Rosetta silent file (secondary structure, phi, psi, omega in degrees, C-alpha in Angstrom):
SEQUENCE: MHNATSGAGARGAFTPGTLALVAGVFLIQLGFLLSYIGSFHHPDPQGIPVAVVAPQQAADRLDDLPGHPLEPTTVEDEQAARERIEQRDAEGAYVMDPRGGRDTLLIASAAGGPQAQALRRVGERVAAEQDRQLKVVDIAPSGDRDYESLTAFYLIVGWLVGGYLLASLLGVVAGTRPSRPGAGAVRLAGVAVYSVLSGLGGAIIVDPVLHALPGHFVALWWLGALLVFATAACTMALEAFCGIVGIGIAVILFVVLGNPSAGGAFQKHLVPSFWRAIGDWIPTGAGTTAVRNIVYFSGNALGTPLLVLAVWALAGTVLLLVGSVRRRQPGLTLPI
SCORE:     score description
SCORE:     0.000 S_00000001
   1 L     0.000  -43.309 -179.859  -50.256   72.730   17.372 S_00000001
   2 H   -63.668  -42.158 -178.785  -51.629   75.123   14.784 S_00000001
   3 H   -66.593  -37.624  179.486  -50.884   72.699   11.939 S_00000001
   4 H   -65.660  -40.847  178.567  -52.519   69.825   13.785 S_00000001
   5 H   -65.127  -42.030  179.546  -55.642   71.885   14.410 S_00000001
   6 H   -63.483  -40.748  179.719  -55.792   72.984   10.773 S_00000001
   7 H   -64.573  -39.820  178.015  -55.384   69.422    9.609 S_00000001
   8 H   -64.294  -39.714  179.138  -58.191   68.233   11.853 S_00000001
   9 H   -64.733  -39.616  179.563  -60.426   71.019   10.569 S_00000001
  10 H   -65.520  -41.736  178.723  -59.683   70.116    6.965 S_00000001
  11 H   -65.174  -36.158  179.919  -60.437   66.445    7.619 S_00000001
  12 H   -67.910  -28.057 -179.065  -63.665   67.417    9.358 S_00000001
  13 H   -72.870  -23.584 -176.681  -64.778   69.456    6.371 S_00000001
  14 L  -106.612   56.665  175.019  -64.524   66.458    4.079 S_00000001
  15 L   -76.803  160.726  176.722  -66.922   64.108    5.781 S_00000001
  16 H   -56.671  -36.173  178.799  -68.834   61.544    3.709 S_00000001
  17 H   -64.362  -42.661  179.426  -71.986   63.603    4.185 S_00000001
  18 H   -65.085  -43.831  179.162  -70.352   66.750    2.851 S_00000001
  19 H   -62.457  -36.195  177.819  -68.865   64.916   -0.122 S_00000001
  20 H   -64.461  -41.080  177.774  -72.282   63.431   -0.879 S_00000001
  21 H   -64.809  -41.864  178.357  -73.822   66.919   -0.902 S_00000001
  22 H   -61.680  -43.432  177.958  -71.075   68.226   -3.189 S_00000001
  23 H   -62.598  -38.987  178.040  -71.656   65.312   -5.560 S_00000001
  24 H   -63.208  -43.073  177.588  -75.370   66.041   -5.480 S_00000001
  25 H   -61.908  -41.253  179.557  -74.808   69.694   -6.357 S_00000001
  26 H   -61.363  -42.984  179.271  -72.529   68.643   -9.209 S_00000001
  27 H   -66.973  -38.446  176.469  -75.175   66.307  -10.611 S_00000001
  28 H   -62.934  -40.386  178.212  -77.853   68.998  -10.334 S_00000001
  29 H   -60.792  -46.759  178.358  -75.567   71.382  -12.211 S_00000001
  30 H   -63.482  -39.448  177.433  -75.074   68.854  -15.013 S_00000001
  31 H   -63.115  -39.158  176.809  -78.804   68.168  -15.043 S_00000001
  32 H   -58.676  -48.832 -179.897  -79.476   71.882  -15.327 S_00000001
  33 H   -62.502  -45.837 -178.705  -77.201   72.136  -18.366 S_00000001
  34 H   -63.280  -42.993 -176.648  -78.628   69.019  -19.982 S_00000001
  35 H   -66.968  -47.496 -177.542  -82.235   70.053  -19.403 S_00000001
  36 H   -69.813  -50.244 -177.548  -81.916   73.621  -20.666 S_00000001
  37 H   -69.722  -38.218  179.824  -79.608   72.978  -23.605 S_00000001
  38 H   -62.539  -34.953 -177.454  -81.338   69.719  -24.498 S_00000001
  39 H   -86.821  -26.392 -171.499  -84.740   71.382  -24.714 S_00000001
  40 H  -107.871  -12.551 -169.152  -83.711   74.679  -26.328 S_00000001
  41 L   -72.023  -20.392 -178.447  -80.780   73.957  -28.648 S_00000001
  42 L  -147.932   73.155  179.884  -82.888   72.927  -31.636 S_00000001
  43 L   -62.469  129.421 -174.497  -86.522   74.115  -31.481 S_00000001
  44 L  -142.112  118.129 -178.391  -88.539   72.127  -33.990 S_00000001
  45 L   -63.629  130.883  179.758  -92.339   72.358  -34.465 S_00000001
  46 L  -141.889  117.361  173.530  -94.043   69.048  -33.858 S_00000001
  47 L    62.306   36.433  176.807  -97.760   68.405  -33.812 S_00000001
  48 E   -67.356  121.484 -178.368  -98.919   71.986  -33.296 S_00000001
  49 E   -70.395  124.822  179.161 -102.733   71.734  -33.139 S_00000001
  50 E  -132.533  146.025  171.098 -104.331   73.874  -35.842 S_00000001
  51 E   -87.215  143.944 -177.217 -107.870   74.294  -37.113 S_00000001
  52 E  -128.843  126.148  173.490 -108.238   73.958  -40.879 S_00000001
  53 E  -110.151   96.211 -173.978 -110.939   75.436  -43.069 S_00000001
  54 L  -171.051  163.066  172.014 -110.330   73.669  -46.367 S_00000001
  55 L   -57.095  152.726 -174.813 -111.360   70.633  -48.421 S_00000001
  56 H   -57.976  -35.112 -179.730 -110.386   67.365  -46.761 S_00000001
  57 H   -62.442  -40.041  178.137 -107.699   66.708  -49.337 S_00000001
  58 H   -68.384  -39.203  177.917 -105.965   69.972  -48.442 S_00000001
  59 H   -63.338  -38.142  178.444 -106.249   69.206  -44.744 S_00000001
  60 H   -63.963  -35.077  177.902 -104.654   65.813  -45.331 S_00000001
  61 H   -63.593  -39.790  177.434 -101.710   67.522  -47.019 S_00000001
  62 H   -64.523  -34.662 -179.428 -101.143   69.598  -43.893 S_00000001
  63 H   -72.493  -22.805 -175.458 -101.231   66.421  -41.798 S_00000001
  64 L  -102.069   14.770  179.536  -98.635   64.768  -44.032 S_00000001
  65 L   -63.038  144.956  179.237  -96.023   67.528  -43.992 S_00000001
  66 L   -56.941  134.034 -179.332  -92.443   66.283  -43.459 S_00000001
  67 L    83.029   -5.337  178.503  -91.586   66.152  -39.772 S_00000001
  68 L    50.704   58.791 -179.683  -95.274   66.374  -38.822 S_00000001
  69 L   -73.004  -22.402 -174.816  -95.168   70.019  -37.647 S_00000001
  70 E  -121.054  151.450  172.756  -98.975   70.336  -37.564 S_00000001
  71 E  -122.007   86.735 -171.731 -101.884   68.408  -36.070 S_00000001
  72 E   -80.571  146.410  171.860 -104.825   69.648  -38.169 S_00000001
  73 E  -129.623  123.472 -177.849 -108.509   69.443  -37.292 S_00000001
  74 E   -76.173  132.061  176.912 -111.033   70.362  -39.970 S_00000001
  75 L  -126.864  170.836 -170.150 -113.697   72.874  -38.928 S_00000001
  76 L   -73.227  -45.367 -174.921 -116.637   74.430  -40.733 S_00000001
  77 L  -153.087 -179.295 -176.771 -115.590   78.054  -41.154 S_00000001
  78 H   -64.242  -35.477  179.316 -113.251   80.799  -39.987 S_00000001
  79 H   -62.378  -42.168  177.783 -115.442   81.684  -37.018 S_00000001
  80 H   -64.426  -36.332  178.058 -115.235   78.115  -35.745 S_00000001
  81 H   -64.775  -43.953  177.908 -111.462   78.230  -36.222 S_00000001
  82 H   -61.833  -39.885 -179.936 -111.202   81.427  -34.183 S_00000001
  83 H   -64.349  -38.216  178.828 -113.289   79.901  -31.419 S_00000001
  84 H   -64.137  -37.889  177.413 -110.991   76.874  -31.210 S_00000001
  85 H   -67.444  -45.062 -179.003 -108.005   79.179  -30.763 S_00000001
  86 H   -63.414  -37.480  179.713 -109.797   81.265  -28.142 S_00000001
  87 L   -81.059   -1.117  179.630 -110.892   78.135  -26.266 S_00000001
  88 L    69.065   26.423  173.001 -107.265   76.862  -26.429 S_00000001
  89 L   -89.457  -12.415  177.959 -108.161   73.820  -28.482 S_00000001
  90 L  -145.497  154.531  178.665 -105.878   75.042  -31.282 S_00000001
  91 L   -99.664  -11.057  179.258 -102.796   77.238  -31.515 S_00000001
  92 E  -170.167 -176.775 -179.744 -103.571   78.562  -34.981 S_00000001
  93 E  -153.460  143.225  175.621 -105.721   78.048  -38.059 S_00000001
  94 E  -114.378  116.586 -175.997 -105.247   77.746  -41.799 S_00000001
  95 E  -112.662  113.740 -177.864 -108.200   79.095  -43.771 S_00000001
  96 L   -97.762  137.007  175.125 -108.191   78.304  -47.492 S_00000001
  97 L  -100.537  100.350 -175.386 -110.259   80.245  -50.010 S_00000001
  98 L   -67.741  -16.313 -178.485 -111.134   77.649  -52.664 S_00000001
  99 L   -95.009   -3.991 -179.289 -112.518   80.360  -55.003 S_00000001
 100 L  -137.463 -170.319 -177.988 -109.380   82.487  -54.955 S_00000001
 101 L  -112.364   18.407 -177.321 -105.630   82.272  -54.658 S_00000001
 102 E  -127.755  124.892  178.356 -105.175   83.760  -51.187 S_00000001
 103 E  -104.448  167.316  179.618 -105.322   81.872  -47.896 S_00000001
 104 E  -124.927  132.001  174.770 -105.378   83.173  -44.321 S_00000001
 105 E  -109.774  120.603  177.242 -103.262   81.978  -41.434 S_00000001
 106 E   -96.946  128.593  177.660 -104.574   82.806  -37.954 S_00000001
 107 E  -126.592  169.609  178.322 -102.000   82.875  -35.161 S_00000001
 108 L  -139.419   88.403 -176.569 -102.013   83.828  -31.464 S_00000001
 109 H   -66.518  -17.780  176.735  -98.665   85.278  -30.443 S_00000001
 110 H   -63.868  -23.705  177.049  -99.976   85.737  -26.883 S_00000001
 111 H   -80.135   -5.828  179.534  -99.579   81.971  -26.486 S_00000001
 112 L   140.465  119.727 -177.782  -95.878   82.358  -27.300 S_00000001
 113 H   -60.245  -47.757 -179.945  -93.972   84.310  -29.915 S_00000001
 114 H   -58.617  -38.427  178.609  -91.674   81.486  -31.115 S_00000001
 115 H   -66.538  -41.329  177.415  -94.625   79.177  -31.704 S_00000001
 116 H   -62.224  -39.677  177.996  -96.455   81.854  -33.700 S_00000001
 117 H   -66.225  -38.589  177.754  -93.333   82.398  -35.787 S_00000001
 118 H   -63.403  -42.408  177.395  -93.020   78.655  -36.407 S_00000001
 119 H   -62.445  -40.141  178.446  -96.633   78.529  -37.591 S_00000001
 120 H   -60.160  -46.097 -179.347  -95.973   81.463  -39.899 S_00000001
 121 H   -62.499  -43.725  178.981  -92.989   79.707  -41.473 S_00000001
 122 H   -63.936  -45.376 -179.819  -94.913   76.477  -41.982 S_00000001
 123 H   -61.690  -41.596  179.414  -97.909   78.322  -43.433 S_00000001
 124 H   -65.409  -36.293  177.770  -95.780   80.332  -45.824 S_00000001
 125 H   -67.206  -41.780  178.996  -94.082   77.162  -47.026 S_00000001
 126 H   -63.184  -45.305 -179.689  -97.422   75.432  -47.595 S_00000001
 127 H   -63.281  -41.253 -179.170  -98.814   78.416  -49.493 S_00000001
 128 H   -65.288  -38.541  179.406  -95.699   78.715  -51.652 S_00000001
 129 H   -65.289  -27.406  179.416  -95.819   75.041  -52.568 S_00000001
 130 L   -97.070    5.844 -179.305  -99.414   75.511  -53.757 S_00000001
 131 L    56.915   47.523  179.995  -98.551   78.765  -55.545 S_00000001
 132 L  -124.380  158.842  174.979 -100.932   80.706  -53.325 S_00000001
 133 E   -88.724  155.275 -178.691 -100.685   83.963  -51.386 S_00000001
 134 E  -134.083  128.329  172.671 -100.926   83.975  -47.599 S_00000001
 135 E  -105.601  128.547 -179.076 -102.250   86.629  -45.230 S_00000001
 136 E  -103.653  126.594 -178.872 -101.204   86.240  -41.580 S_00000001
 137 E  -123.656  121.229  177.422 -103.585   87.570  -38.908 S_00000001
 138 E   -91.474  104.058 -173.999 -102.630   87.641  -35.237 S_00000001
 139 L   -87.289  -10.696  177.702 -105.978   87.330  -33.464 S_00000001
 140 L  -143.919   74.646 -178.593 -104.483   87.305  -29.933 S_00000001
 141 L   -75.544  152.753  173.933 -101.296   89.385  -29.862 S_00000001
 142 L   -72.440  160.916 -175.110  -99.243   89.788  -26.712 S_00000001
 143 L   -66.991  162.218 -179.267  -99.342   93.188  -25.028 S_00000001
 144 L   -60.075  -29.184 -179.258  -97.203   96.133  -26.032 S_00000001
 145 L  -109.869   25.050  178.747  -95.172   95.707  -22.820 S_00000001
 146 L  -131.448   75.586 -175.055  -95.113   91.921  -22.891 S_00000001
 147 H   -60.506  125.890  177.235  -92.475   91.018  -25.452 S_00000001
 148 H    55.745   21.168 -179.581  -93.046   87.560  -26.972 S_00000001
 149 H    57.927   36.338 -178.175  -95.514   86.851  -24.140 S_00000001
 150 L   -87.839  -16.773 -176.010  -92.576   86.160  -21.799 S_00000001
 151 H   -58.886  -39.639 -179.537  -93.890   88.100  -18.806 S_00000001
 152 H   -57.015  -45.357 -177.980  -96.102   85.208  -17.692 S_00000001
 153 H   -64.248  -46.807 -177.191  -93.134   82.862  -17.497 S_00000001
 154 H   -70.673  -29.981  173.496  -90.886   85.234  -15.567 S_00000001
 155 H   -63.138  -45.171  179.362  -93.706   86.115  -13.195 S_00000001
 156 H   -64.103  -42.847  179.352  -94.178   82.419  -12.438 S_00000001
 157 H   -60.979  -42.783  178.225  -90.443   81.880  -11.994 S_00000001
 158 H   -60.979  -43.946  177.721  -90.283   84.768   -9.525 S_00000001
 159 H   -64.063  -43.350 -179.926  -93.149   83.360   -7.501 S_00000001
 160 H   -61.377  -44.902 -179.874  -91.655   79.856   -7.554 S_00000001
 161 H   -58.754  -43.317  177.463  -88.255   81.066   -6.390 S_00000001
 162 H   -60.527  -40.079 -178.595  -89.897   82.839   -3.473 S_00000001
 163 H   -64.790  -50.748 -176.079  -91.791   79.692   -2.539 S_00000001
 164 H   -79.894  -22.948  173.084  -88.919   77.252   -2.397 S_00000001
 165 H   -69.320  -39.532  176.507  -86.473   79.787   -0.915 S_00000001
 166 H   -61.160  -46.925  179.504  -88.907   80.443    1.933 S_00000001
 167 H   -61.948  -39.648  179.273  -89.274   76.712    2.551 S_00000001
 168 H   -64.718  -42.463  179.170  -85.496   76.267    2.416 S_00000001
 169 H   -62.615  -44.214  178.474  -84.968   79.098    4.903 S_00000001
 170 H   -62.154  -37.150  178.983  -87.517   77.622    7.317 S_00000001
 171 H   -65.276  -38.474  179.462  -85.788   74.275    7.027 S_00000001
 172 H   -71.715  -42.703 -173.959  -82.409   75.772    7.917 S_00000001
 173 H   -80.262  -44.460 -172.266  -83.702   77.948   10.761 S_00000001
 174 H  -107.856    0.232 -178.259  -86.434   75.772   12.275 S_00000001
 175 L    99.783  144.274 -175.918  -85.394   72.290   11.150 S_00000001
 176 L   -73.022  -21.439 -178.554  -86.317   70.353    8.062 S_00000001
 177 L  -125.349  119.204  176.604  -88.930   68.272    9.872 S_00000001
 178 L   -57.651  146.738 -175.252  -91.540   69.791   12.204 S_00000001
 179 L   -71.586  -22.274 -179.132  -91.499   68.150   15.628 S_00000001
 180 L  -159.578  163.868 -179.333  -95.233   67.399   15.571 S_00000001
 181 H   -57.016  -35.948  179.153  -98.259   67.953   13.291 S_00000001
 182 H   -61.167  -40.590  177.731  -99.230   71.092   15.185 S_00000001
 183 H   -65.985  -37.280  176.691  -95.857   72.652   14.424 S_00000001
 184 H   -64.384  -39.149  179.047  -96.273   71.656   10.784 S_00000001
 185 H   -65.953  -39.068  177.320  -99.695   73.298   10.680 S_00000001
 186 H   -63.535  -41.632  178.904  -98.262   76.507   12.158 S_00000001
 187 H   -62.309  -42.374  178.531  -95.525   76.472    9.534 S_00000001
 188 H   -64.428  -38.289  178.727  -98.120   76.004    6.779 S_00000001
 189 H   -63.362  -42.431  177.386 -100.199   78.867    8.168 S_00000001
 190 H   -63.327  -40.353  177.824  -97.192   81.165    8.049 S_00000001
 191 H   -64.312  -36.736  178.893  -96.447   80.075    4.481 S_00000001
 192 H   -62.488  -42.722  177.835 -100.068   80.777    3.532 S_00000001
 193 H   -62.908  -46.605  178.122  -99.778   84.364    4.755 S_00000001
 194 H   -58.343  -40.922 -177.309  -96.495   84.787    2.903 S_00000001
 195 H   -63.692  -41.783  178.134  -98.067   83.326   -0.250 S_00000001
 196 H   -62.574  -43.289  178.889 -100.933   85.819   -0.229 S_00000001
 197 H   -67.141  -37.819  179.326  -98.484   88.696    0.182 S_00000001
 198 H   -66.413  -43.446  176.341  -96.212   87.270   -2.511 S_00000001
 199 H   -60.864  -41.206  177.966  -99.090   86.914   -4.958 S_00000001
 200 H   -62.108  -44.812 -179.379 -100.126   90.476   -4.204 S_00000001
 201 H   -61.531  -43.523  178.881  -96.598   91.769   -4.770 S_00000001
 202 H   -64.178  -41.468  179.297  -96.266   90.058   -8.134 S_00000001
 203 H   -64.064  -38.405  178.138  -99.649   91.323   -9.302 S_00000001
 204 H   -63.077  -41.674 -176.934  -98.715   94.879   -8.305 S_00000001
 205 H   -65.748  -46.017 -174.482  -95.461   94.676  -10.263 S_00000001
 206 H   -83.212  -13.934 -179.707  -96.940   93.363  -13.534 S_00000001
 207 H  -106.490  -84.025 -173.608 -100.087   95.487  -13.447 S_00000001
 208 H   -70.298  -24.298 -177.278  -99.993   99.001  -11.921 S_00000001
 209 H   -83.450  -57.954 -175.392  -96.185   99.313  -11.781 S_00000001
 210 L   -99.833  -15.557 -178.603  -94.955   97.965  -15.139 S_00000001
 211 L    57.173   31.279  179.253  -98.288   97.595  -16.998 S_00000001
 212 L   -78.483  -36.925  178.824  -96.944   94.375  -18.506 S_00000001
 213 L  -132.913   69.966 -173.256 -100.127   92.363  -17.794 S_00000001
 214 L   -78.448  155.194  168.981 -102.778   94.990  -17.047 S_00000001
 215 L    91.299    5.207 -177.264 -106.417   94.466  -16.230 S_00000001
 216 L  -138.220   40.829 -169.913 -106.341   91.153  -14.337 S_00000001
 217 H   -58.289  -53.111 -173.399 -105.025   92.186  -10.945 S_00000001
 218 H   -66.585  -44.062 -179.199 -107.195   90.065   -8.631 S_00000001
 219 H   -61.702  -42.764  179.320 -106.995   86.879  -10.715 S_00000001
 220 H   -68.006  -37.338  178.310 -103.204   87.091  -10.938 S_00000001
 221 H   -55.562  -52.826 -174.594 -102.934   87.858   -7.221 S_00000001
 222 H   -76.856  -27.577  171.684 -104.717   84.683   -6.155 S_00000001
 223 H   -63.361  -44.597  177.896 -103.085   82.562   -8.827 S_00000001
 224 H   -61.605  -40.608  178.907  -99.733   83.701   -7.472 S_00000001
 225 H   -61.395  -44.167  179.228 -100.785   82.922   -3.912 S_00000001
 226 H   -63.767  -42.587 -178.371 -101.770   79.366   -4.890 S_00000001
 227 H   -64.257  -47.504 -179.255  -98.549   78.837   -6.825 S_00000001
 228 H   -62.398  -43.388 -179.869  -96.268   80.089   -4.041 S_00000001
 229 H   -63.308  -43.862 -179.725  -98.086   78.008   -1.427 S_00000001
 230 H   -60.687  -44.466 -179.361  -97.932   74.870   -3.594 S_00000001
 231 H   -64.896  -46.397 -178.774  -94.204   75.309   -4.196 S_00000001
 232 H   -66.308  -43.596 -178.954  -93.370   76.035   -0.576 S_00000001
 233 H   -62.356  -42.592  179.366  -95.551   73.234    0.801 S_00000001
 234 H   -67.146  -39.210  177.885  -94.020   70.661   -1.543 S_00000001
 235 H   -63.849  -43.401  177.896  -90.496   71.814   -0.725 S_00000001
 236 H   -63.566  -37.717  178.028  -91.205   71.561    3.015 S_00000001
 237 H   -64.455  -42.069  177.957  -92.674   68.090    2.509 S_00000001
 238 H   -63.705  -37.758  177.021  -89.554   66.992    0.641 S_00000001
 239 H   -65.539  -38.917 -178.199  -87.424   68.381    3.471 S_00000001
 240 H   -63.226  -33.697 -178.345  -89.513   66.516    6.041 S_00000001
 241 H   -93.873  -30.057 -171.940  -88.828   63.189    4.317 S_00000001
 242 H  -118.632    1.217 -177.302  -85.361   63.774    2.852 S_00000001
 243 L    68.920 -147.472 -177.098  -83.773   66.413    5.068 S_00000001
 244 L   -63.883  -23.760  177.540  -81.612   69.011    3.375 S_00000001
 245 H   -61.966  -27.041  179.022  -81.512   66.825    0.254 S_00000001
 246 H   -59.075  -30.430  177.617  -85.178   67.729   -0.221 S_00000001
 247 H   -63.750  -43.008  178.110  -84.122   71.246   -1.216 S_00000001
 248 H   -63.478  -38.498  178.059  -82.110   69.798   -4.081 S_00000001
 249 H   -64.306  -39.419  177.827  -85.040   67.643   -5.163 S_00000001
 250 H   -62.734  -40.964  177.885  -87.258   70.732   -5.201 S_00000001
 251 H   -62.480  -40.813  178.537  -84.732   72.548   -7.410 S_00000001
 252 H   -61.591  -46.158 -177.449  -84.721   69.586   -9.801 S_00000001
 253 H   -66.377  -52.447 -169.175  -88.529   69.552  -10.002 S_00000001
 254 H   -86.291  -25.963 -175.596  -89.274   73.249  -10.218 S_00000001
 255 H  -110.807  -60.181 -174.859  -86.168   74.584  -11.984 S_00000001
 256 H   -61.289  -45.581  178.903  -84.185   71.878  -13.768 S_00000001
 257 H   -93.229  -37.885 -171.966  -87.286   70.149  -15.151 S_00000001
 258 L   -71.555  -44.459 -174.907  -89.931   72.827  -14.702 S_00000001
 259 L   -64.791  -50.122 -178.325  -88.407   75.864  -16.397 S_00000001
 260 L   -65.560  -25.035 -176.477  -87.458   74.377  -19.796 S_00000001
 261 L   -96.271    3.698 -171.508  -90.802   72.581  -20.093 S_00000001
 262 L   -80.312  -11.765 -177.205  -92.974   75.521  -18.984 S_00000001
 263 L    84.208   21.333 -179.622  -93.558   77.025  -22.426 S_00000001
 264 L   -78.139  -82.121 -179.927  -91.717   80.230  -21.625 S_00000001
 265 L   -67.211  -42.087  176.742  -88.903   80.798  -24.119 S_00000001
 266 L  -131.793  134.490 -174.509  -90.109   77.959  -26.365 S_00000001
 267 L   -79.585  167.540 -167.947  -93.589   76.498  -26.238 S_00000001
 268 H   -58.948  -30.851 -178.741  -94.368   72.821  -25.705 S_00000001
 269 H   -85.003    7.578  177.064  -94.758   71.957  -29.399 S_00000001
 270 H  -112.513   -5.869 -177.105  -91.259   73.273  -30.138 S_00000001
 271 L  -110.551  161.375 -179.741  -89.304   71.217  -27.584 S_00000001
 272 L   -58.264  163.653 -168.259  -88.458   67.495  -27.541 S_00000001
 273 H   -61.073  -35.470 -178.558  -91.070   64.992  -26.441 S_00000001
 274 H   -60.165  -50.253 -179.098  -89.821   64.486  -22.865 S_00000001
 275 H   -69.141  -32.141  177.910  -90.202   68.167  -21.918 S_00000001
 276 H   -65.707  -34.797 -176.742  -93.440   68.386  -23.882 S_00000001
 277 H   -73.927  -33.204 -172.736  -94.879   65.497  -21.871 S_00000001
 278 H   -95.151  -18.208 -168.757  -94.048   66.836  -18.401 S_00000001
 279 H   -57.870  -42.656 -175.196  -94.584   70.588  -18.803 S_00000001
 280 H   -70.349  -15.502 -171.479  -98.303   70.787  -18.101 S_00000001
 281 H  -106.138    3.996  176.387  -97.996   68.782  -14.867 S_00000001
 282 L  -108.401  142.001 -176.244  -95.309   70.829  -13.119 S_00000001
 283 H   -52.093  -33.746 -179.597  -96.290   74.084  -11.356 S_00000001
 284 H   -60.216  -49.596 -179.349  -93.989   76.122  -13.606 S_00000001
 285 H   -71.012  -42.264  178.974  -95.792   75.095  -16.782 S_00000001
 286 H   -61.624  -41.253  179.957  -99.257   75.038  -15.250 S_00000001
 287 H   -67.294  -42.679  179.221  -98.743   78.530  -13.844 S_00000001
 288 H   -61.306  -44.705  177.765  -97.394   79.971  -17.096 S_00000001
 289 H   -62.129  -42.660 -178.595 -100.348   78.577  -19.035 S_00000001
 290 H   -62.297  -43.373 -179.990 -102.796   79.879  -16.444 S_00000001
 291 H   -61.763  -47.281 -179.354 -101.396   83.425  -16.583 S_00000001
 292 H   -62.651  -40.765 -179.439 -101.579   83.545  -20.386 S_00000001
 293 H   -68.072  -35.099  177.063 -105.098   82.137  -20.430 S_00000001
 294 H   -65.558  -47.332 -170.557 -106.262   84.667  -17.831 S_00000001
 295 H   -79.380  -40.111 -169.133 -104.722   87.663  -19.568 S_00000001
 296 H  -113.777  -14.572 -174.213 -105.163   86.873  -23.260 S_00000001
 297 L  -127.364   35.313  171.766 -107.810   84.177  -23.665 S_00000001
 298 L    57.804   25.709  179.196 -110.687   85.349  -21.457 S_00000001
 299 L    75.381   14.332  179.319 -109.863   82.845  -18.728 S_00000001
 300 L   -72.951  155.168  174.649 -110.587   79.858  -20.956 S_00000001
 301 L    55.804   40.153  177.911 -109.035   76.434  -20.321 S_00000001
 302 L   -90.521  -14.755 -173.202 -108.080   77.261  -16.732 S_00000001
 303 H   -57.228  -51.222 -176.217 -109.442   74.046  -15.235 S_00000001
 304 H   -65.908  -50.708  179.865 -106.434   71.809  -15.810 S_00000001
 305 H   -61.645  -37.797  177.739 -103.667   74.220  -14.736 S_00000001
 306 H   -66.986  -37.885  177.516 -105.568   75.259  -11.603 S_00000001
 307 H   -64.581  -40.412  178.399 -106.220   71.612  -10.744 S_00000001
 308 H   -60.430  -47.332  179.881 -102.527   70.822  -11.171 S_00000001
 309 H   -63.422  -40.663 -179.883 -101.535   73.633   -8.791 S_00000001
 310 H   -64.495  -39.143  179.298 -104.203   72.605   -6.277 S_00000001
 311 H   -65.155  -42.950  176.828 -103.003   68.980   -6.314 S_00000001
 312 H   -61.895  -41.882  179.429  -99.404   70.056   -5.676 S_00000001
 313 H   -63.583  -45.181 -179.866 -100.579   72.296   -2.823 S_00000001
 314 H   -66.040  -43.244 -179.502 -102.685   69.530   -1.270 S_00000001
 315 H   -62.611  -43.085  178.847  -99.969   66.912   -1.706 S_00000001
 316 H   -62.674  -41.548  179.886  -97.387   69.173   -0.080 S_00000001
 317 H   -63.030  -50.566 -177.743  -99.698   69.927    2.838 S_00000001
 318 H   -63.592  -45.495 -176.826 -100.613   66.307    3.517 S_00000001
 319 H   -67.901  -34.530  176.540  -97.066   64.992    3.132 S_00000001
 320 H   -63.806  -44.478  179.454  -95.623   67.654    5.419 S_00000001
 321 H   -66.182  -38.496  176.484  -98.108   66.754    8.151 S_00000001
 322 H   -65.408  -42.459 -179.989  -97.442   63.045    7.644 S_00000001
 323 H   -63.322  -27.435 -178.380  -93.704   63.685    7.724 S_00000001
 324 L   -74.839  -13.808  178.277  -94.012   65.522   11.026 S_00000001
 325 L  -102.903   -3.519  177.579  -95.298   62.392   12.787 S_00000001
 326 L   -70.817  150.612  178.902  -92.626   60.050   11.428 S_00000001
 327 L   -65.004  131.676 -179.034  -89.985   58.856   13.862 S_00000001
 328 L   -69.426  137.027  176.355  -86.972   61.137   13.689 S_00000001
 329 L  -125.042  155.647  178.297  -83.820   59.575   12.288 S_00000001
 330 L   -57.567  126.497 -177.996  -80.343   61.067   12.133 S_00000001
 331 L   -98.187  177.159  177.506  -80.253   63.342    9.140 S_00000001
 332 L   -81.698  120.721 -177.120  -77.504   64.571    6.888 S_00000001
 333 L  -118.549  153.118  178.161  -75.819   67.548    8.521 S_00000001
 334 L   -97.459  135.094  175.398  -73.228   69.999    7.340 S_00000001
 335 L   -69.079  140.277  179.724  -70.128   70.631    9.432 S_00000001
 336 L  -113.104    0.000    0.000  -69.867   74.213   10.617 S_00000001
């Protein structure tokens, strides 16, 4: 009797639905490995936008470097070059002194340490080939407690994890699909409160507690609230349409694709073209850029990342409410 019961339990554990979920987890795991290793295993500068103060012939030489590491734009003087970096239209600048033998390379390590180092290497190679000296000036360094400007990325990752874990928990406890739009609205209201508290908690940690990103408490608080809400709302919307599988889709979007393309460990001009193309349009990348621009670049160039986060938040809200009025169909369930 005991053996028969055990055998029935074992057969029940291996239902087609369970096997499908296991296969899905396996594919996500492989995707995780491919995405992270594929984007990080060979960082190579490609098309880094730089301002150039030099005769046109010299600027053309920078544009024709092997592998096309730079995307130069000629500007009038060093002040104009600095403004382009501050406005986030350029990541660095090469300033040539035609009357002397020493050039200046302007970098901004606050936008990402690896990218600044790549620019330094390219600039030093260019100067050496022309038998010139090079002075490197970091006009926007990352903070003393923000090594390689990584704090922004890890802050965003922490907020994102909170957002999709909350949505996943609500899906398990209260069902993946709200029974009616009113229930969906109540769920969204609860997520909004959580998001405000989550944004506040993150801002407290990076400002008064660790002093990693000091001086921008309120802006970071509300950025975090928007990010958490957008992530949670989209995850709940995916659950409403796809059931428990929606959680896996959210992990693919925000973690498997979002983290390597966010510009955290390696910035967008150092990773292959696929990750470079998608990074700005996923909350992970948009949030990381927004934090750096708030803290180090006077809040410049915030329009696009904030719009991206707002669109994700709106899309998640609308789709969750739409999903709550769809006719319920038998979903994929796990045997207990």
